[in-house]
Amino acid sequence: MSAQIIDGVALSRNLRQEMTGRVAGLAATKRPPGLAVILVGEDPASQVYVRNKVRACEEVGIHSVMERHPADISQEQLCARIALLNEDRSIDGILVQLPLPRHIDAQAVVESIAPTKDVDGLQIHSAGALMTGSAGFKPCTPYGVMKMLEHVGVTLKGSRAVVIGRSNTVGKPMALLLLQQNATVTICHSGTPDIAAHTRQADIVVVAVGRRDTLTASMVKPGAVVIDVGINRREDGKLCGDVDFAGVSEIASWITPVPGGVGPMTITMLLANTIESAERTLAAGSKPGAL
Ligand code: NAP
């Protein structure tokens, strides 16, 4: 079997085209949605991610503000900046690019964002909403994965899904979103003794570890859907995921590439959350920052 590719670039292009219309509608009748992106320090990867996010906003017509702060900014100063953005009526979403320097408590900074503007979906409030099935922002990466599964018509109800990785940003919310759609979900992690025993039973495997070749062909059930969230750099400098793409492609029915898979979808769902936030705020005429 040779797996079909779930093309995150093409799907993103289609979704962003639809978004352009929604954004233009808001801009014509009220105001464009607004996203503030905060970058602290000089981490090269973070600079690339932030630039891509700002560029994606421009592409669909979202107003974006990029704030750069030196690595030695204090937590109090950073939270003070966020407090101003919380009150800014032109801003519907605030994203703090992680990781932050070690002297800053990243979760405390994320928690200082108004819950109505947590478009990255990383606050405890958003995690609670996801856990209880209430309305809230979904973390962008797992949200993007769900869109990809929906796009190719994967049946989740009754399926067996394995998520490898249990981070608060990817693994855990991924498992909850799959569970919401009535998949039977297993979460594997660094303490799981025989991961292959789980993945060989799975109809869907999502890998979010950050280590090359975490999932190889012998670990995959024929016809399974494989989603590779991982981003790693090979010796030659090229990007690769957590999945042995060549080997697993021979076994799976669908597979996401790296690059060009989950990565672009993560940014696309950030745009989606920002537009949803603006639509909610503008429809309610609600005060920015109000719960
Ligand atoms: P993370 O916070 O480091 O979490 C990694 C998870 O993998 C942890 O739960 C860890 O288990 C588990 N793990 C580590 N070694 C393992 C092993 N040998 N076997 C099984 N599980 C193992 O990373 P993350 O933020 O979730 O990101 C994961 C990967 O996705 C990274 O490569 C990251 O760059 C990438 N990523 C991509 C996107 C995108 O847009 N494409 C977005 C976010 C992240 P323990 O909890 O037991 O330590």
Coordinates of C-alpha atoms and ligand atoms in Angstrom, one line a residue:
M1 CA 0.0 0.0 0.0
S2 CA 1.2 3.5 -0.7
A3 CA -0.4 6.1 1.6
Q4 CA -2.1 9.2 0.3
I5 CA -0.7 12.4 1.5
I6 CA -2.8 14.8 3.7
D7 CA -1.5 18.0 2.3
G8 CA -1.5 20.7 5.0
V9 CA -0.3 23.4 2.6
A10 CA -3.2 22.8 0.1
L11 CA -5.8 22.5 2.9
S12 CA -4.5 25.6 4.6
R13 CA -4.7 27.5 1.3
N14 CA -8.4 26.5 0.9
L15 CA -9.3 27.4 4.5
R16 CA -7.4 30.7 4.3
Q17 CA -9.3 31.6 1.1
E18 CA -12.6 31.1 3.0
M19 CA -11.3 33.1 5.9
T20 CA -10.3 36.0 3.6
G21 CA -14.0 36.4 2.8
R22 CA -15.1 36.4 6.4
V23 CA -12.4 38.9 7.3
A24 CA -13.3 41.2 4.5
G25 CA -16.9 41.1 5.7
L26 CA -16.0 42.1 9.2
A27 CA -13.6 44.8 7.9
A28 CA -16.4 46.2 5.7
T29 CA -19.1 46.3 8.4
K30 CA -17.1 46.7 11.6
R31 CA -13.4 46.3 11.8
P32 CA -10.8 43.6 10.8
P33 CA -9.9 41.0 13.4
G34 CA -6.7 41.8 15.2
L35 CA -3.9 39.5 16.5
A36 CA -1.0 40.6 18.7
V37 CA 2.1 38.4 18.6
I38 CA 4.7 38.8 21.3
L39 CA 8.3 37.7 20.8
V40 CA 10.8 37.7 23.6
G41 CA 14.5 37.3 22.9
E42 CA 16.4 36.3 19.8
D43 CA 15.6 32.6 19.4
P44 CA 16.0 32.0 15.6
A45 CA 13.2 29.3 15.4
S46 CA 10.8 31.6 17.3
Q47 CA 11.6 34.4 15.0
V48 CA 10.7 32.3 12.0
Y49 CA 7.5 31.1 13.6
V50 CA 6.4 34.6 14.5
R51 CA 7.2 35.9 11.1
N52 CA 5.2 33.2 9.5
K53 CA 2.2 34.0 11.8
V54 CA 2.4 37.7 11.0
R55 CA 2.6 36.9 7.2
A56 CA -0.4 34.6 7.4
C57 CA -2.4 37.4 9.1
E58 CA -1.5 39.7 6.3
E59 CA -2.5 37.1 3.7
V60 CA -6.1 36.9 5.0
G61 CA -6.5 40.6 6.0
I62 CA -6.2 40.2 9.8
H63 CA -4.7 43.2 11.5
S64 CA -1.5 42.1 13.2
V65 CA 0.7 43.8 15.8
M66 CA 4.1 42.3 16.5
E67 CA 5.9 43.2 19.7
R68 CA 9.5 42.3 20.2
H69 CA 11.0 42.5 23.6
P70 CA 14.6 41.9 24.8
A71 CA 15.4 38.5 26.5
D72 CA 16.0 40.3 29.8
I73 CA 12.5 41.8 30.0
S74 CA 11.0 41.1 33.4
Q75 CA 7.8 39.0 33.9
E76 CA 6.1 42.1 35.3
Q77 CA 7.0 44.2 32.3
L78 CA 5.8 41.5 30.0
C79 CA 2.5 41.1 31.8
A80 CA 2.0 44.9 31.8
R81 CA 2.3 44.9 28.0
I82 CA -0.3 42.1 27.9
A83 CA -2.6 44.1 30.2
L84 CA -2.5 47.0 27.6
L85 CA -3.3 44.6 24.8
N86 CA -6.1 43.0 26.9
E87 CA -7.8 46.5 26.8
D88 CA -7.0 47.2 23.2
R89 CA -10.3 47.1 21.2
S90 CA -8.5 46.4 17.9
I91 CA -7.0 43.2 19.3
D92 CA -9.0 39.9 19.4
G93 CA -6.1 37.5 20.1
I94 CA -2.8 37.6 21.9
L95 CA -0.1 35.1 21.3
V96 CA 3.1 34.8 23.3
Q97 CA 5.6 32.9 21.4
L98 CA 7.0 30.1 23.5
P99 CA 9.5 29.2 24.9
L100 CA 10.2 32.2 27.0
P101 CA 13.5 32.9 28.8
R102 CA 14.0 30.8 31.9
H103 CA 13.5 33.7 34.4
I104 CA 9.9 34.0 33.2
D105 CA 7.1 31.8 34.3
A106 CA 5.5 31.1 30.9
Q107 CA 2.2 29.7 32.3
A108 CA 1.8 32.8 34.5
V109 CA 2.3 35.0 31.4
V110 CA -0.2 33.0 29.4
E111 CA -2.7 33.3 32.3
S112 CA -2.3 37.1 32.2
I113 CA -4.0 37.2 28.7
A114 CA -7.7 37.9 28.8
P115 CA -9.5 34.6 28.4
T116 CA -11.5 36.1 25.5
K117 CA -8.2 36.6 23.7
D118 CA -6.4 33.3 24.4
V119 CA -6.4 32.3 20.7
D120 CA -3.5 29.8 21.3
G121 CA -5.9 28.0 23.7
L122 CA -3.1 27.4 26.2
Q123 CA -4.8 28.9 29.4
I124 CA -6.1 26.7 32.1
H125 CA -9.5 28.2 31.3
S126 CA -9.3 26.9 27.7
A127 CA -8.0 23.5 28.9
G128 CA -11.0 23.3 31.2
A129 CA -13.4 24.2 28.5
L130 CA -11.9 21.5 26.3
M131 CA -12.0 18.9 29.1
T132 CA -15.7 19.6 29.8
G133 CA -16.8 20.1 26.2
S134 CA -17.7 23.8 26.7
A135 CA -17.1 26.5 24.2
G136 CA -13.5 27.8 24.2
F137 CA -10.4 28.2 22.1
K138 CA -8.9 24.9 21.0
P139 CA -5.1 24.7 21.0
C140 CA -4.1 25.3 17.4
T141 CA -2.0 22.2 16.6
P142 CA -4.5 19.5 17.7
Y143 CA -7.3 21.7 16.2
G144 CA -5.5 21.6 12.9
V145 CA -5.0 17.8 13.1
M146 CA -8.8 17.4 13.6
K147 CA -9.4 19.6 10.5
M148 CA -7.1 17.4 8.5
L149 CA -8.9 14.2 9.6
E150 CA -12.2 15.7 8.8
H151 CA -11.0 16.9 5.4
V152 CA -10.0 13.4 4.3
G153 CA -13.2 11.9 5.8
V154 CA -11.6 9.7 8.5
T155 CA -14.3 8.0 10.6
L156 CA -13.5 8.8 14.2
K157 CA -16.5 7.3 15.9
G158 CA -15.6 3.8 17.0
S159 CA -12.0 4.1 15.8
R160 CA -9.0 3.2 17.9
A161 CA -6.6 6.2 18.2
V162 CA -3.2 6.3 19.8
V163 CA -1.5 9.6 20.6
I164 CA 2.2 9.5 21.4
G165 CA 3.2 12.4 23.6
R166 CA 1.2 14.0 26.4
S167 CA 2.2 17.7 26.4
N168 CA -0.4 20.3 27.4
T169 CA -0.1 22.0 24.0
V170 CA -0.3 18.9 21.7
G171 CA -0.7 15.4 23.2
K172 CA -3.3 15.9 25.9
P173 CA -5.6 18.3 24.0
M174 CA -5.2 16.0 20.9
A175 CA -6.5 13.0 22.9
L176 CA -9.4 15.0 24.3
L177 CA -10.5 16.2 20.8
L178 CA -10.4 12.6 19.5
L179 CA -12.3 11.4 22.5
Q180 CA -15.0 14.1 21.9
Q181 CA -15.5 12.6 18.5
N182 CA -16.0 9.1 20.0
A183 CA -12.7 7.6 19.2
T184 CA -11.3 5.2 21.8
V185 CA -8.1 6.9 22.8
T186 CA -4.8 5.7 24.2
I187 CA -2.0 8.1 25.2
C188 CA 1.6 6.8 25.1
H189 CA 4.5 8.7 26.6
S190 CA 8.1 8.2 27.7
G191 CA 7.0 5.8 30.4
T192 CA 5.0 3.5 28.1
P193 CA 6.8 0.1 28.0
D194 CA 5.7 -1.2 24.6
I195 CA 4.4 1.6 22.4
A196 CA 4.3 -0.7 19.3
A197 CA 1.8 -3.0 21.0
H198 CA -0.6 0.0 21.2
T199 CA 0.1 1.5 17.8
R200 CA -0.3 -1.8 16.0
Q201 CA -3.9 -1.9 17.1
A202 CA -4.6 1.7 16.1
D203 CA -6.7 3.0 13.2
I204 CA -5.2 6.5 13.8
V205 CA -1.8 7.3 15.2
V206 CA -0.8 10.9 16.1
V207 CA 2.9 11.3 17.0
A208 CA 4.0 14.4 18.9
V209 CA 7.3 13.6 20.6
G210 CA 10.1 15.5 19.0
R211 CA 12.3 12.5 18.2
R212 CA 13.0 11.1 14.7
D213 CA 11.7 7.6 13.8
T214 CA 9.5 7.3 16.9
L215 CA 7.0 5.6 14.6
T216 CA 8.3 3.0 12.1
A217 CA 6.6 0.8 9.6
S218 CA 6.6 -2.3 11.9
M219 CA 4.6 -0.4 14.5
V220 CA 1.7 0.5 12.1
K221 CA -1.4 -1.4 11.3
P222 CA -2.0 -1.7 7.5
G223 CA -4.4 1.1 6.4
A224 CA -3.9 3.2 9.5
V225 CA -4.0 7.0 9.3
V226 CA -0.7 8.5 10.6
I227 CA -0.4 12.2 11.6
D228 CA 3.1 13.4 12.3
V229 CA 3.3 16.5 14.5
G230 CA 7.0 16.3 15.3
I231 CA 9.5 18.8 13.9
N232 CA 13.2 17.7 13.9
R233 CA 16.3 18.7 12.0
R234 CA 18.3 16.1 10.2
E235 CA 22.1 16.2 10.0
D236 CA 21.8 17.8 6.5
G237 CA 19.8 20.6 8.0
K238 CA 16.5 19.6 6.5
L239 CA 13.3 19.2 8.5
C240 CA 11.7 15.9 9.3
G241 CA 9.0 14.6 11.6
D242 CA 8.8 11.9 14.2
V243 CA 7.6 9.3 11.7
D244 CA 9.8 7.2 9.3
F245 CA 7.9 8.7 6.4
A246 CA 9.2 6.4 3.7
G247 CA 8.6 3.2 5.6
V248 CA 5.3 4.1 7.1
S249 CA 4.0 5.4 3.7
E250 CA 4.1 1.8 2.5
I251 CA 1.7 0.7 5.3
A252 CA -0.6 3.6 6.1
S253 CA -3.7 4.7 4.1
W254 CA -3.1 8.4 4.9
I255 CA 0.0 10.2 6.2
T256 CA 1.0 13.8 6.8
P257 CA 4.4 15.0 5.5
V258 CA 6.9 17.1 7.4
P259 CA 7.3 19.9 6.3
G260 CA 3.9 20.7 4.7
G261 CA 1.6 18.8 7.0
V262 CA 0.6 19.8 10.5
G263 CA 2.8 22.9 10.6
P264 CA 0.8 25.1 8.2
M265 CA -2.4 23.9 9.7
T266 CA -1.3 25.1 13.2
I267 CA -1.0 28.7 11.8
T268 CA -4.3 28.4 9.9
M269 CA -6.1 27.4 13.1
L270 CA -4.6 30.4 14.9
L271 CA -6.1 32.6 12.2
A272 CA -9.4 30.7 12.6
N273 CA -9.4 31.2 16.4
T274 CA -8.6 34.9 15.9
I275 CA -11.5 35.4 13.5
E276 CA -13.9 33.5 15.8
S277 CA -12.8 35.7 18.7
A278 CA -13.5 38.8 16.6
E279 CA -16.8 37.6 15.4
R280 CA -17.8 36.7 19.0
T281 CA -16.7 40.1 20.4
L282 CA -18.2 42.1 17.6
A283 CA -21.5 40.2 17.7
A284 CA -21.8 40.6 21.5
G285 CA -20.5 44.2 21.4
S286 CA -18.7 42.9 24.5
K287 CA -16.1 44.8 26.4
P288 CA -12.6 43.5 25.5
G289 CA -11.2 41.3 28.2
A290 CA -14.6 40.6 29.7
L291 CA -15.3 36.9 30.4
Ligands
NAP1 P1 7.1 18.2 24.5 O1 6.4 19.1 25.4 O2 8.5 18.0 24.6 O3 6.4 16.7 24.7 C1 6.9 15.6 24.2 C2 6.1 14.4 24.6 O4 6.7 13.3 24.0 C3 6.2 14.2 26.1 O5 4.9 13.9 26.6 C4 7.1 13.0 26.3 O6 6.7 12.1 27.3 C5 6.9 12.3 25.0 N1 8.1 11.5 24.7 C6 9.4 11.8 24.8 N2 10.2 10.8 24.5 C7 9.4 9.8 24.2 C8 9.6 8.5 23.8 N3 10.8 8.0 23.6 N4 8.5 7.7 23.6 C9 7.3 8.1 23.8 N5 7.0 9.4 24.2 C10 8.0 10.2 24.4 O7 6.8 18.5 23.0 P2 5.5 19.1 22.3 O8 5.4 20.6 22.5 O9 4.3 18.3 22.5 O10 5.9 18.9 20.7 C11 6.2 17.6 20.2 C12 6.8 17.7 18.9 O11 5.9 18.4 18.0 C13 8.1 18.6 18.8 O12 8.9 18.1 17.8 C14 7.6 19.9 18.4 O13 8.5 20.7 17.7 C15 6.4 19.6 17.5 N6 5.4 20.6 17.4 C16 5.0 20.8 16.1 C17 4.0 21.7 15.9 C18 3.5 22.0 14.5 O14 2.8 23.0 14.3 N7 3.8 21.1 13.6 C19 3.4 22.4 17.0 C20 3.8 22.0 18.3 C21 4.8 21.1 18.4 P3 6.8 12.5 28.9 O15 5.6 13.4 29.2 O16 6.7 11.2 29.6 O17 8.1 13.2 29.1

